[in-house]
């Protein structure tokens, strides 16, 4: 079964690679996840959006021939190359030793203290850059950690805009800082404590005062009288 | 070439093709039509027999939530905060879903010139007046409150240019079919911003136990037909678990990965209609199951990007659709079903473009760039990234696109609180029907999952007070199998499938240890 499947996908110009202990062949232009599937291997984890690169589920370690260092990547947005060595990185939830409750944070004067209470390890950052190297999205993780510690919540949060919560920086950090979750914490805190759009607030007030009633039978809520005949 | 719209849809829309739809023979919605591939799954047998669950370990909860996308997470947060002990089981990881992939935005009528009534009428009209008015009214009335709730959970929204965080106004765009600018967004990754906020909130919320990689295979019922939980499959250990609950809430999302009509899809890997199949088998009514949304611009080539969505932003910005003869053939800003049908007509009549065996038409980004120098770099950033991953420079070369299966317009029928026709069973999100009629407006799906996730979560927590059902099992299957036999339907076909066939996973054998 496996042999048959991979035979089907091999084109005139096949690529050979090692993937999680399997030697597989892939066609040129296939992503690593597609190569895995085309080889007949079961895909029941390490996958989500399958190509958009937004869910952070398909983490792999990749090393290319001639290079000594392995790099992290997302398997759905990385093309298979001849001679690659690839391994899935299993799912690891961040350990949450210091949970926080956004809803109890009402005093923004205490924001810096709250960052330090929820993520005390952040101050131990060694500036080793492990997180930056791990991030497949090019997020400036280390800088965010340092800005967050200095209480610069908006600037810190902005750096984490592209984060897909793959947790690779969490795995990379020797100080157990959970950078990805610190990043989400400052982002969430920024929005929850400071975003107050006036148009939204006005509309909510109108609704509460009964000034936005819905008329179920208004003319526009019913089909036009002359109906088109659709086959 | 210039067909009237009804005829264009009738001739080229995938829902209207000969043989596309089949009539259901068994179950509470017998007589209704749905896509043939889905009918086969809806009328299949269970993966389980009684012996499969004998001796299976059990977990008890007040509320069992199945599906860890947007709707499931919103419901879990709401139920847990109402005091319920919540079990959240999901097929992949929490967050791996259609929700995280949404780009465009979320609707809510907040503009001074806009009103709830307008949002209400726009939604009904776009859905060809097939939607349930009470559901739509609930949706639009709670829109602004849903946005406030999201901000309180820590989600960011774009503000109008130069607006301050405090007291500014929200950036609003106009979704297709709307009479006012109403689409709120966060950059062009609104779903990612929403989902990562919810994921953090759920992981930190006391009272919620998350089970990643635990797809549901079948619902459990008590001896009176009340839903009593579900049989989950622990993918890591390859064994079943009985999750028993006073109220069960399905939020398993859409069906794109069934590749209806052979189409590629924009959906995530797990969008396999599992919840729909399980709910139907237990007696939940369906509606508008014959209506699906095909987005006109999915990537057609290269292969590794096939089906990926090219957002409407490109066409809104003025990009043309051009066929193999170099001609425009449709007003690009017509509703999605019209544009998709027009593209399919070009392909069917031989005016497509072929590349490595993949057929499509062009999205003319080079001309767009020539007319508006800098637009690709400045405003269509995601499109530029996408093109880069296709290995092309969009300023020089157009993208090859074709319609992609995008959204399930119908689904399980619910009331305003998310109850289905089966006691103890609630549903929320894309798997439900009634809100969009026969065509969904952009931005209403994200709103739906917040509004109805909250409503269903609250209703499920309230039901939990009824207490845990007794005499729980798979007794409903006996009846179901009698129905299949009575209609000469095969008991060999099993569902749900959990993963698409190219995932090399055989759900039928997963419990018997032959796979994995
Ligand atoms: C590419 C793309 C772009 C979109 N853009 C927009 C937009 O701009 N605006 C908008 O309003 N809408 C948009 N949509 C639609 C919208 O994102 C979805 O309709 C919505 O997010 C669905 O939410 P949900 O919670 O119902 O389902 P999902 O978010 O898909 O979640 C379903 C969950 O159920 C899980 N699941 C499935 N089967 C099982 C099982 N058997 N057991 C346990 N768990 C299971 C899945 O793994 C997943 O976690 C878009 C959709 C896509 C695909
Ligand atoms: S910041 Fe961390 S979690 Fe986010 S994408 Fe980068 S490595 Fe992944
Ligand atoms: S990996 Fe950890 S310690 Fe090293 S730079 Fe990043 S946050 Fe600091
Ligand atoms: S599958 Fe989602 S990032 Fe790769």
PDB file of N, CA and C in Angstrom, chain A residues 120-159:
ATOM      1  N   UNK A 120       7.234  36.225  36.277  1.00  0.00           N
ATOM      2  CA  UNK A 120       8.421  36.693  36.998  1.00  0.00           C
ATOM      3  C   UNK A 120       9.724  36.270  36.323  1.00  0.00           C
ATOM      4  N   UNK A 121       9.703  35.151  35.607  1.00  0.00           N
ATOM      5  CA  UNK A 121      10.941  34.666  34.981  1.00  0.00           C
ATOM      6  C   UNK A 121      11.437  35.612  33.893  1.00  0.00           C
ATOM      7  N   UNK A 122      10.526  36.462  33.380  1.00  0.00           N
ATOM      8  CA  UNK A 122      10.892  37.302  32.245  1.00  0.00           C
ATOM      9  C   UNK A 122      12.098  38.178  32.558  1.00  0.00           C
ATOM     10  N   UNK A 123      12.260  38.471  33.827  1.00  0.00           N
ATOM     11  CA  UNK A 123      13.407  39.328  34.185  1.00  0.00           C
ATOM     12  C   UNK A 123      14.730  38.591  34.169  1.00  0.00           C
ATOM     13  N   UNK A 124      14.663  37.290  34.045  1.00  0.00           N
ATOM     14  CA  UNK A 124      15.905  36.514  34.016  1.00  0.00           C
ATOM     15  C   UNK A 124      16.399  36.289  32.601  1.00  0.00           C
ATOM     16  N   UNK A 125      15.818  36.973  31.633  1.00  0.00           N
ATOM     17  CA  UNK A 125      16.224  36.751  30.245  1.00  0.00           C
ATOM     18  C   UNK A 125      17.741  36.871  30.114  1.00  0.00           C
ATOM     19  N   UNK A 126      18.329  35.857  29.476  1.00  0.00           N
ATOM     20  CA  UNK A 126      19.792  35.848  29.317  1.00  0.00           C
ATOM     21  C   UNK A 126      20.246  36.494  28.020  1.00  0.00           C
ATOM     22  N   UNK A 127      19.312  36.976  27.252  1.00  0.00           N
ATOM     23  CA  UNK A 127      19.648  37.560  25.953  1.00  0.00           C
ATOM     24  C   UNK A 127      20.408  36.557  25.087  1.00  0.00           C
ATOM     25  N   UNK A 128      19.968  35.312  25.174  1.00  0.00           N
ATOM     26  CA  UNK A 128      20.679  34.277  24.424  1.00  0.00           C
ATOM     27  C   UNK A 128      20.179  34.202  22.982  1.00  0.00           C
ATOM     28  N   UNK A 129      19.014  34.788  22.708  1.00  0.00           N
ATOM     29  CA  UNK A 129      18.507  34.792  21.341  1.00  0.00           C
ATOM     30  C   UNK A 129      17.932  33.457  20.875  1.00  0.00           C
ATOM     31  N   UNK A 130      17.818  32.506  21.781  1.00  0.00           N
ATOM     32  CA  UNK A 130      17.267  31.197  21.404  1.00  0.00           C
ATOM     33  C   UNK A 130      15.855  31.322  20.843  1.00  0.00           C
ATOM     34  N   UNK A 131      15.075  32.173  21.487  1.00  0.00           N
ATOM     35  CA  UNK A 131      13.695  32.350  21.049  1.00  0.00           C
ATOM     36  C   UNK A 131      13.636  32.936  19.638  1.00  0.00           C
ATOM     37  N   UNK A 132      14.478  33.920  19.376  1.00  0.00           N
ATOM     38  CA  UNK A 132      14.475  34.544  18.049  1.00  0.00           C
ATOM     39  C   UNK A 132      14.828  33.532  16.967  1.00  0.00           C
ATOM     40  N   UNK A 133      15.827  32.698  17.267  1.00  0.00           N
ATOM     41  CA  UNK A 133      16.222  31.702  16.272  1.00  0.00           C
ATOM     42  C   UNK A 133      15.130  30.668  16.063  1.00  0.00           C
ATOM     43  N   UNK A 134      14.364  30.386  17.108  1.00  0.00           N
ATOM     44  CA  UNK A 134      13.331  29.352  16.994  1.00  0.00           C
ATOM     45  C   UNK A 134      12.112  29.818  16.216  1.00  0.00           C
ATOM     46  N   UNK A 135      11.872  31.105  16.182  1.00  0.00           N
ATOM     47  CA  UNK A 135      10.586  31.577  15.653  1.00  0.00           C
ATOM     48  C   UNK A 135      10.502  31.470  14.137  1.00  0.00           C
ATOM     49  N   UNK A 136       9.543  30.686  13.610  1.00  0.00           N
ATOM     50  CA  UNK A 136       9.413  30.562  12.158  1.00  0.00           C
ATOM     51  C   UNK A 136       8.762  31.786  11.522  1.00  0.00           C
ATOM     52  N   UNK A 137       8.285  32.707  12.342  1.00  0.00           N
ATOM     53  CA  UNK A 137       7.597  33.882  11.811  1.00  0.00           C
ATOM     54  C   UNK A 137       8.458  35.136  11.882  1.00  0.00           C
ATOM     55  N   UNK A 138       9.687  34.988  12.338  1.00  0.00           N
ATOM     56  CA  UNK A 138      10.552  36.150  12.396  1.00  0.00           C
ATOM     57  C   UNK A 138      10.144  37.183  13.438  1.00  0.00           C
ATOM     58  N   UNK A 139       9.423  36.757  14.462  1.00  0.00           N
ATOM     59  CA  UNK A 139       9.039  37.691  15.522  1.00  0.00           C
ATOM     60  C   UNK A 139      10.275  38.021  16.364  1.00  0.00           C
ATOM     61  N   UNK A 140      10.399  39.292  16.764  1.00  0.00           N
ATOM     62  CA  UNK A 140      11.528  39.676  17.636  1.00  0.00           C
ATOM     63  C   UNK A 140      11.153  39.358  19.073  1.00  0.00           C
ATOM     64  N   UNK A 141      11.303  38.084  19.410  1.00  0.00           N
ATOM     65  CA  UNK A 141      10.793  37.603  20.690  1.00  0.00           C
ATOM     66  C   UNK A 141      11.562  38.207  21.864  1.00  0.00           C
ATOM     67  N   UNK A 142      12.877  38.131  21.758  1.00  0.00           N
ATOM     68  CA  UNK A 142      13.699  38.602  22.877  1.00  0.00           C
ATOM     69  C   UNK A 142      13.424  40.081  23.174  1.00  0.00           C
ATOM     70  N   UNK A 143      13.304  40.866  22.113  1.00  0.00           N
ATOM     71  CA  UNK A 143      13.048  42.289  22.323  1.00  0.00           C
ATOM     72  C   UNK A 143      11.709  42.503  23.016  1.00  0.00           C
ATOM     73  N   UNK A 144      10.733  41.697  22.609  1.00  0.00           N
ATOM     74  CA  UNK A 144       9.426  41.824  23.249  1.00  0.00           C
ATOM     75  C   UNK A 144       9.527  41.534  24.740  1.00  0.00           C
ATOM     76  N   UNK A 145      10.265  40.461  25.090  1.00  0.00           N
ATOM     77  CA  UNK A 145      10.396  40.096  26.501  1.00  0.00           C
ATOM     78  C   UNK A 145      11.005  41.265  27.277  1.00  0.00           C
ATOM     79  N   UNK A 146      12.045  41.853  26.711  1.00  0.00           N
ATOM     80  CA  UNK A 146      12.727  42.940  27.407  1.00  0.00           C
ATOM     81  C   UNK A 146      11.850  44.187  27.510  1.00  0.00           C
ATOM     82  N   UNK A 147      11.120  44.495  26.437  1.00  0.00           N
ATOM     83  CA  UNK A 147      10.221  45.659  26.483  1.00  0.00           C
ATOM     84  C   UNK A 147       9.106  45.440  27.498  1.00  0.00           C
ATOM     85  N   UNK A 148       8.587  44.213  27.549  1.00  0.00           N
ATOM     86  CA  UNK A 148       7.498  43.924  28.487  1.00  0.00           C
ATOM     87  C   UNK A 148       7.982  44.137  29.922  1.00  0.00           C
ATOM     88  N   UNK A 149       9.201  43.674  30.211  1.00  0.00           N
ATOM     89  CA  UNK A 149       9.749  43.855  31.555  1.00  0.00           C
ATOM     90  C   UNK A 149       9.900  45.320  31.910  1.00  0.00           C
ATOM     91  N   UNK A 150      10.172  46.126  30.884  1.00  0.00           N
ATOM     92  CA  UNK A 150      10.341  47.561  31.139  1.00  0.00           C
ATOM     93  C   UNK A 150       8.989  48.274  31.153  1.00  0.00           C
ATOM     94  N   UNK A 151       7.920  47.504  31.069  1.00  0.00           N
ATOM     95  CA  UNK A 151       6.594  48.106  31.149  1.00  0.00           C
ATOM     96  C   UNK A 151       6.123  48.748  29.860  1.00  0.00           C
ATOM     97  N   UNK A 152       6.860  48.559  28.763  1.00  0.00           N
ATOM     98  CA  UNK A 152       6.445  49.172  27.500  1.00  0.00           C
ATOM     99  C   UNK A 152       5.468  48.243  26.773  1.00  0.00           C
ATOM    100  N   UNK A 153       4.286  48.152  27.346  1.00  0.00           N
ATOM    101  CA  UNK A 153       3.334  47.136  26.929  1.00  0.00           C
ATOM    102  C   UNK A 153       2.894  47.282  25.473  1.00  0.00           C
ATOM    103  N   UNK A 154       2.673  48.491  25.016  1.00  0.00           N
ATOM    104  CA  UNK A 154       2.180  48.667  23.647  1.00  0.00           C
ATOM    105  C   UNK A 154       3.245  48.266  22.635  1.00  0.00           C
ATOM    106  N   UNK A 155       4.460  48.747  22.862  1.00  0.00           N
ATOM    107  CA  UNK A 155       5.546  48.407  21.935  1.00  0.00           C
ATOM    108  C   UNK A 155       5.805  46.903  21.967  1.00  0.00           C
ATOM    109  N   UNK A 156       5.756  46.316  23.140  1.00  0.00           N
ATOM    110  CA  UNK A 156       5.995  44.878  23.261  1.00  0.00           C
ATOM    111  C   UNK A 156       4.915  44.107  22.508  1.00  0.00           C
ATOM    112  N   UNK A 157       3.680  44.465  22.742  1.00  0.00           N
ATOM    113  CA  UNK A 157       2.564  43.759  22.108  1.00  0.00           C
ATOM    114  C   UNK A 157       2.623  43.848  20.593  1.00  0.00           C
ATOM    115  N   UNK A 158       3.022  45.015  20.081  1.00  0.00           N
ATOM    116  CA  UNK A 158       3.067  45.203  18.632  1.00  0.00           C
ATOM    117  C   UNK A 158       4.036  44.219  17.984  1.00  0.00           C
ATOM    118  N   UNK A 159       5.089  43.864  18.689  1.00  0.00           N
ATOM    119  CA  UNK A 159       6.060  42.940  18.105  1.00  0.00           C
ATOM    120  C   UNK A 159       5.474  41.540  17.930  1.00  0.00           C
TER     121      UNK A 159
END
